[in-house]
PDB file of C-alpha atoms in Angstrom:
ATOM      1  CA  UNK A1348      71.154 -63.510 -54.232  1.00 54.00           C
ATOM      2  CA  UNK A1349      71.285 -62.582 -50.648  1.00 52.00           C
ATOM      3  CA  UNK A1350      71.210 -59.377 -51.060  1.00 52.00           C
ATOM      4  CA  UNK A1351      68.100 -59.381 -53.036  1.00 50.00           C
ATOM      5  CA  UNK A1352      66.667 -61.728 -50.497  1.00 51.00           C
ATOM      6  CA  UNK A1353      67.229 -58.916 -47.573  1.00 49.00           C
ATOM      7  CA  UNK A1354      65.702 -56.256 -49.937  1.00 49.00           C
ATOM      8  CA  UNK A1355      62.815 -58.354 -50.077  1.00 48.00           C
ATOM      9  CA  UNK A1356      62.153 -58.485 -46.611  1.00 49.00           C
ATOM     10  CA  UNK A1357      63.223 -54.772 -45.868  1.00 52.00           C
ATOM     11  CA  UNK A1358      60.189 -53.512 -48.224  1.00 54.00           C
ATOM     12  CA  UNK A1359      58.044 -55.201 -45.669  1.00 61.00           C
ATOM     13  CA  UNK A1360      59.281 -53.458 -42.616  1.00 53.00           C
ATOM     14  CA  UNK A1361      59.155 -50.432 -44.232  1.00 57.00           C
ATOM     15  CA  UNK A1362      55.502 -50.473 -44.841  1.00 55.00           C
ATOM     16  CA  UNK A1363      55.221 -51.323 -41.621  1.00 52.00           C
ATOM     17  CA  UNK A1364      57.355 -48.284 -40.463  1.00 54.00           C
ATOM     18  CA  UNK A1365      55.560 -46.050 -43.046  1.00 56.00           C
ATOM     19  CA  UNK A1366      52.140 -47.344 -42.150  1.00 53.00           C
ATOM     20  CA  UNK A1367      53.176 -46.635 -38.436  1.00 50.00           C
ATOM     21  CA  UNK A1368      54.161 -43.139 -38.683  1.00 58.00           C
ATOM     22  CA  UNK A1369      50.778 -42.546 -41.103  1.00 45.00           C
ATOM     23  CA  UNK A1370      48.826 -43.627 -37.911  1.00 48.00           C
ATOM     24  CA  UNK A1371      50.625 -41.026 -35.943  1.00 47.00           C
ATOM     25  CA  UNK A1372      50.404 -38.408 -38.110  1.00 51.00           C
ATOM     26  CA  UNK A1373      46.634 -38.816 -37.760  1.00 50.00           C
ATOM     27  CA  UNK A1374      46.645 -40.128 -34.277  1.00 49.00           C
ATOM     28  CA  UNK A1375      48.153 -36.521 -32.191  1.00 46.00           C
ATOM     29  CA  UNK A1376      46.491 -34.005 -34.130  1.00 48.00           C
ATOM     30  CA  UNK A1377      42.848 -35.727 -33.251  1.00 45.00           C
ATOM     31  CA  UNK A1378      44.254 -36.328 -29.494  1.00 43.00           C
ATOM     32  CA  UNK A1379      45.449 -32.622 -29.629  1.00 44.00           C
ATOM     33  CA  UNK A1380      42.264 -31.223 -30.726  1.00 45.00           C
ATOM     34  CA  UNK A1381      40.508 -32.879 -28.114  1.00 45.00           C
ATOM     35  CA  UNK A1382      42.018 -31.510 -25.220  1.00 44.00           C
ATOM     36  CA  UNK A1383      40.864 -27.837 -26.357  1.00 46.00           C
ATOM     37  CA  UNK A1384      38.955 -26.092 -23.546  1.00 46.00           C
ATOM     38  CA  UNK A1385      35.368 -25.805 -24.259  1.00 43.00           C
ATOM     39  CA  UNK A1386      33.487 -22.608 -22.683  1.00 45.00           C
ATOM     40  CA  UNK A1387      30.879 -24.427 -19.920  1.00 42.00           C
ATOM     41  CA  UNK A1388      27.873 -22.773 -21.472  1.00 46.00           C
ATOM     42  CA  UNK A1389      28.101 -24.540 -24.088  1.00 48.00           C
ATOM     43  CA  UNK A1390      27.353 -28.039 -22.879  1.00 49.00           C
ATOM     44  CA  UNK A1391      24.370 -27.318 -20.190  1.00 53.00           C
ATOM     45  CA  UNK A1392      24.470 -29.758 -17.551  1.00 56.00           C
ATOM     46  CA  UNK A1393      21.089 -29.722 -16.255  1.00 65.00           C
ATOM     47  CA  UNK A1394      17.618 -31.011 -18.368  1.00 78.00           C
ATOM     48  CA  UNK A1395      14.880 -28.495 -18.795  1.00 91.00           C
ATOM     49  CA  UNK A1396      11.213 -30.401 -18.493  1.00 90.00           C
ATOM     50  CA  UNK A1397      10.912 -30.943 -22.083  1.00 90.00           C
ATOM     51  CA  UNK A1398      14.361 -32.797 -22.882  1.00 93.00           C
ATOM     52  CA  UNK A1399      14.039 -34.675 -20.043  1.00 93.00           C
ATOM     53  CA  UNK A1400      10.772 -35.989 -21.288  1.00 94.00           C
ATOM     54  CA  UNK A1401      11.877 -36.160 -24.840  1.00 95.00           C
ATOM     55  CA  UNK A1402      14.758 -38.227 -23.570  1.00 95.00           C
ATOM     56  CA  UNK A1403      12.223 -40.539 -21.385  1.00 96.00           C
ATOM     57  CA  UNK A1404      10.137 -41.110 -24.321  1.00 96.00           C
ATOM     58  CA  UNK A1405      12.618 -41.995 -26.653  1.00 95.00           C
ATOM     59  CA  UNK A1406      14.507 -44.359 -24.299  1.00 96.00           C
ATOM     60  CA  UNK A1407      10.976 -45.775 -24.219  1.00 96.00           C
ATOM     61  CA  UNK A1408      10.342 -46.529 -27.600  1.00 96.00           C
ATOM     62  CA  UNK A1409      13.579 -47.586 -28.005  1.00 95.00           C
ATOM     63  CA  UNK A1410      13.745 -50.309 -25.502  1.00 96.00           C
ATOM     64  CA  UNK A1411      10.307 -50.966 -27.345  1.00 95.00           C
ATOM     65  CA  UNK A1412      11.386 -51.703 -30.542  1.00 96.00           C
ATOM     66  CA  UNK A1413      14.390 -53.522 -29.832  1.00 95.00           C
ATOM     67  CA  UNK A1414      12.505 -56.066 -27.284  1.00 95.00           C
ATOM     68  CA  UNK A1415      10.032 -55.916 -30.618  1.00 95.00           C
ATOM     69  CA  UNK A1416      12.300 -56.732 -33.123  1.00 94.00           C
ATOM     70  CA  UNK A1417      13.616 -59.862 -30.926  1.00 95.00           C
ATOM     71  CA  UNK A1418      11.420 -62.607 -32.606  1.00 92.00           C
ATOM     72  CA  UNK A1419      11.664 -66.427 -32.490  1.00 94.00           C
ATOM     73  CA  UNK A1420      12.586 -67.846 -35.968  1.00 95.00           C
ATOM     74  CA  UNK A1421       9.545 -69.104 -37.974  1.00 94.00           C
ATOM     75  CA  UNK A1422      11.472 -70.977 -40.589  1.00 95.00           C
ATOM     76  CA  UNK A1423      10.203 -68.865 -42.761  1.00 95.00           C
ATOM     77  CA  UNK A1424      12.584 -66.429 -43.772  1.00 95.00           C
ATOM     78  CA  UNK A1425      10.067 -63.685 -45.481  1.00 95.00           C
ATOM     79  CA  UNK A1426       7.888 -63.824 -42.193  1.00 95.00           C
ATOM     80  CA  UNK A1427      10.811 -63.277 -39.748  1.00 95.00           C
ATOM     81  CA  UNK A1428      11.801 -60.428 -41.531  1.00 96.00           C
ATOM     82  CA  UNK A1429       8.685 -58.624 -41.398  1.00 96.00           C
ATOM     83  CA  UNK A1430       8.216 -59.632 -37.954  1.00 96.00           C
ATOM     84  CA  UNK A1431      11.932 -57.886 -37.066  1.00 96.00           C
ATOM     85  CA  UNK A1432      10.919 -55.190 -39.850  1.00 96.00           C
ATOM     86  CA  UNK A1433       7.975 -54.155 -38.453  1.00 96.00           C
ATOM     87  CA  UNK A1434       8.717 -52.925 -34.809  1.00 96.00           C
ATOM     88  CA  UNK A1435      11.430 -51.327 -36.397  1.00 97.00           C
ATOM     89  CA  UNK A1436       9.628 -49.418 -38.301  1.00 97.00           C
ATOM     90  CA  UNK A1437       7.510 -48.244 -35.930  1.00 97.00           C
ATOM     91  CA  UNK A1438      10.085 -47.418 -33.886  1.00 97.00           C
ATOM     92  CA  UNK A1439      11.549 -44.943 -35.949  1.00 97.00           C
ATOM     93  CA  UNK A1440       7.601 -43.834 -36.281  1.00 97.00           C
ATOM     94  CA  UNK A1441       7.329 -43.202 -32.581  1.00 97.00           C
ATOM     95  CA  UNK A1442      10.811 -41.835 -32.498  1.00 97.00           C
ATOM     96  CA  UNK A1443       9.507 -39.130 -35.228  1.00 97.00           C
ATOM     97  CA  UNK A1444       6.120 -38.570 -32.829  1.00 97.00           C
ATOM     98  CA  UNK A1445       8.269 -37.751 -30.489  1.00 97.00           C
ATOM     99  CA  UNK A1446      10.458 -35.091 -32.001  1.00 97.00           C
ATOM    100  CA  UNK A1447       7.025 -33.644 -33.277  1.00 97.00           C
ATOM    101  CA  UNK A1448       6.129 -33.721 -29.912  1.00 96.00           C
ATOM    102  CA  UNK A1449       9.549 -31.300 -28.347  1.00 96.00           C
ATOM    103  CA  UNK A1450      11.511 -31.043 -31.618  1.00 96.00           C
ATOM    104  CA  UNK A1451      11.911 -26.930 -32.746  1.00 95.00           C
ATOM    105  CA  UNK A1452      14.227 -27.065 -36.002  1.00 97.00           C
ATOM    106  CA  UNK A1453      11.303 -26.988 -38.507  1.00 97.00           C
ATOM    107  CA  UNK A1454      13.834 -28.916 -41.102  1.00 98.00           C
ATOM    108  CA  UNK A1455      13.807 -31.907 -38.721  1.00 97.00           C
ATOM    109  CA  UNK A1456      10.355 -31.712 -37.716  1.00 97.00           C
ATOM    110  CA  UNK A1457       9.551 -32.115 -41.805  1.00 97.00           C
ATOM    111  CA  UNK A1458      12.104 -35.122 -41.796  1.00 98.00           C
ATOM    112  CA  UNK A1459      10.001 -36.341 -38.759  1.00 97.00           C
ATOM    113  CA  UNK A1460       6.461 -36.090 -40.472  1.00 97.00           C
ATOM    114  CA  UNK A1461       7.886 -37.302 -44.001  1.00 97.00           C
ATOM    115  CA  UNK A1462       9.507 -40.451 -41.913  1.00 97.00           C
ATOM    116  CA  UNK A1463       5.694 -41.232 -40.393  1.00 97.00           C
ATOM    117  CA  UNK A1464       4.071 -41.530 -43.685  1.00 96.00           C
ATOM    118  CA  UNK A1465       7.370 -43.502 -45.277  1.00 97.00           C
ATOM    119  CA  UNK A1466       7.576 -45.572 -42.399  1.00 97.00           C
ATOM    120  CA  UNK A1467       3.806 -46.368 -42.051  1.00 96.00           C
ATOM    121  CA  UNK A1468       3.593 -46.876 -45.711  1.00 96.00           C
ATOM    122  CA  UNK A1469       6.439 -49.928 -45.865  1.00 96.00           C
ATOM    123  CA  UNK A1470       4.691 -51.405 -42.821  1.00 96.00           C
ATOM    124  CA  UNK A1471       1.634 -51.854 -44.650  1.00 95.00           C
ATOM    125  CA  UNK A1472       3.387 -52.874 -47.965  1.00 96.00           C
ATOM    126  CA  UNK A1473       5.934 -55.518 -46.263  1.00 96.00           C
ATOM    127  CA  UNK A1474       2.160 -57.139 -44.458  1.00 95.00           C
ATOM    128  CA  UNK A1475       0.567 -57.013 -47.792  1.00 95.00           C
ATOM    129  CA  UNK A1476       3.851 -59.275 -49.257  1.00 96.00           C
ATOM    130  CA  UNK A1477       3.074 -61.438 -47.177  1.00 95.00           C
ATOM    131  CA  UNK A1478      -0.753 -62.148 -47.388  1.00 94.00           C
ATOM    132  CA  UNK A1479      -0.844 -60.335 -44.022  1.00 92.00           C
ATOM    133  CA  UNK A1480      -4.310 -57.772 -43.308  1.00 90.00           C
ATOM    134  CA  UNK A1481      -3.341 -53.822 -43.084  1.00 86.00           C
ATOM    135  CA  UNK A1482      -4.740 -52.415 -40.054  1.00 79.00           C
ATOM    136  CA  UNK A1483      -6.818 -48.651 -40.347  1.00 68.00           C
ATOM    137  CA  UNK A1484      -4.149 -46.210 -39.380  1.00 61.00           C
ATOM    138  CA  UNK A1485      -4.983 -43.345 -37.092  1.00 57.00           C
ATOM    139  CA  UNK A1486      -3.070 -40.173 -37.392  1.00 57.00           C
ATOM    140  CA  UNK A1487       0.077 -40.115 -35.371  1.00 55.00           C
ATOM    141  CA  UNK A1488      -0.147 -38.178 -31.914  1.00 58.00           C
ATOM    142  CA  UNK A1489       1.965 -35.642 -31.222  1.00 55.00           C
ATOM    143  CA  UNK A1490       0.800 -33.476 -28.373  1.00 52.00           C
ATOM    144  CA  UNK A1491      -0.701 -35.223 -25.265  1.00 51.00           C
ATOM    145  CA  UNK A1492      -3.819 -36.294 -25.469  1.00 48.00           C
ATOM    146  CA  UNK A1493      -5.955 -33.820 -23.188  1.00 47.00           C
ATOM    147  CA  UNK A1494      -9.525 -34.821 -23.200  1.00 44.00           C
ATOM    148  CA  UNK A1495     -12.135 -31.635 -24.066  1.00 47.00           C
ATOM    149  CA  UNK A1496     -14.614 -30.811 -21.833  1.00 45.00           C
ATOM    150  CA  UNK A1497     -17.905 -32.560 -22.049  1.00 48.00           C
ATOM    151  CA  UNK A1498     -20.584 -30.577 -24.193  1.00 47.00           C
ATOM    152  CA  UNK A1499     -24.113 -31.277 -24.404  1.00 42.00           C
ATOM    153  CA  UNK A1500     -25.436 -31.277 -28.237  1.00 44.00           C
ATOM    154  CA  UNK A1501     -26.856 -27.589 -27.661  1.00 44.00           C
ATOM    155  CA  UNK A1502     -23.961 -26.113 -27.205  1.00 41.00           C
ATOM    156  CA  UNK A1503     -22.149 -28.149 -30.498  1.00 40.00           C
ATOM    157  CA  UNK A1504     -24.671 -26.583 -32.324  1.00 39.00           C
ATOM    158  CA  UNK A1505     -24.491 -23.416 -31.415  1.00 40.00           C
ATOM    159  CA  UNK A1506     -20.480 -23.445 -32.436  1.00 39.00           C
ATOM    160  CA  UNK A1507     -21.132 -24.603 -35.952  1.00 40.00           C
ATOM    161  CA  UNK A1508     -24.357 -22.470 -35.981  1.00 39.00           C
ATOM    162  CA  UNK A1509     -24.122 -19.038 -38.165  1.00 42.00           C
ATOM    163  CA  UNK A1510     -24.444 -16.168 -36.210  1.00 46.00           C
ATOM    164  CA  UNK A1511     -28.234 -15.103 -35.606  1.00 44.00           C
ATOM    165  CA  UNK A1512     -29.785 -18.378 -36.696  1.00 42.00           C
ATOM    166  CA  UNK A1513     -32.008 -19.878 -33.912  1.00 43.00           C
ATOM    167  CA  UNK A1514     -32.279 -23.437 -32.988  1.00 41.00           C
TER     168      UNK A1514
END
């Protein structure tokens, strides 16, 4: 009996053993790996203009959403989540703008336009659930806003004029 007792136990410790050495196998190839040498180029150190606005921007409407999304308990449940929902939805809208805005990959910049309408569209449905009005939505910005020149009405009618016709 006591030597079944002491195979009992010895199963244990060998899991343990096995379990440990499993970990290291897995463990030194990953720490290996990551002390290859990278070439510099690779990994730029300084920020052109537009990631270092892109990354300004982003940090913005991050630090918006999550202040946002911090809302004081209504007691009721449905309302608090649209009121956490909400901000985060629009932060992944303004998040989107943004990569519009400096993004190049035209796969991502799709992503970023499909995400606008998707987000924008649960926003309104999650305010409708809960008898909540839908506000008018504009279309999202994604270059800075430059004001045009002033133009007197003359000169708008002359641009949408034909050629040749008099006013």
């Amino acid at each position: 009996m006591t030597a079944l007792i002491g195979k009992v136990r010895r199963p244990g410790l060998a899991a343990a053993a096995f379990g440990a050495r499993l970990l290291l196998a897995f463990a030194v190839p990953s720490l290996l790996l990551a002390h290859e040498s990278h070439p510099v180029e690779s990994h730029p150190t300084a920020l052109n203009a537009d990631e270092s606005a892109f990354l300004k921007e982003n940090d913005a409407a991050m630090t918006k959403m999550m202040n946002d999304m911090a809302v004081k308990p209504t007691g009721d449940i449905d309302r608090d989540f649209v009121a956490m929902m909400n901000p985060h939805h629009q932060g992944a809208i303004d998040m989107a703008v943004i990569e519009l805005r400096y993004g190049k990959n035209e796969q991502l910049r799709r992503i970023a336009q499909e995400i606008i309408v998707d987000q924008t569209q649960e926003i309104a449905a999650m305010k409708l659930a809960i008898g909540e009005p839908v506000t008018d939505t504009a279309p999202a910005p994604t270059q800075p806003q430059l004001v045009p020149p002033a133009q007197d009405h003359h000169s708008d009618m002359q641009l949408n004029m034909p050629a040749g016709t008099k006013h």
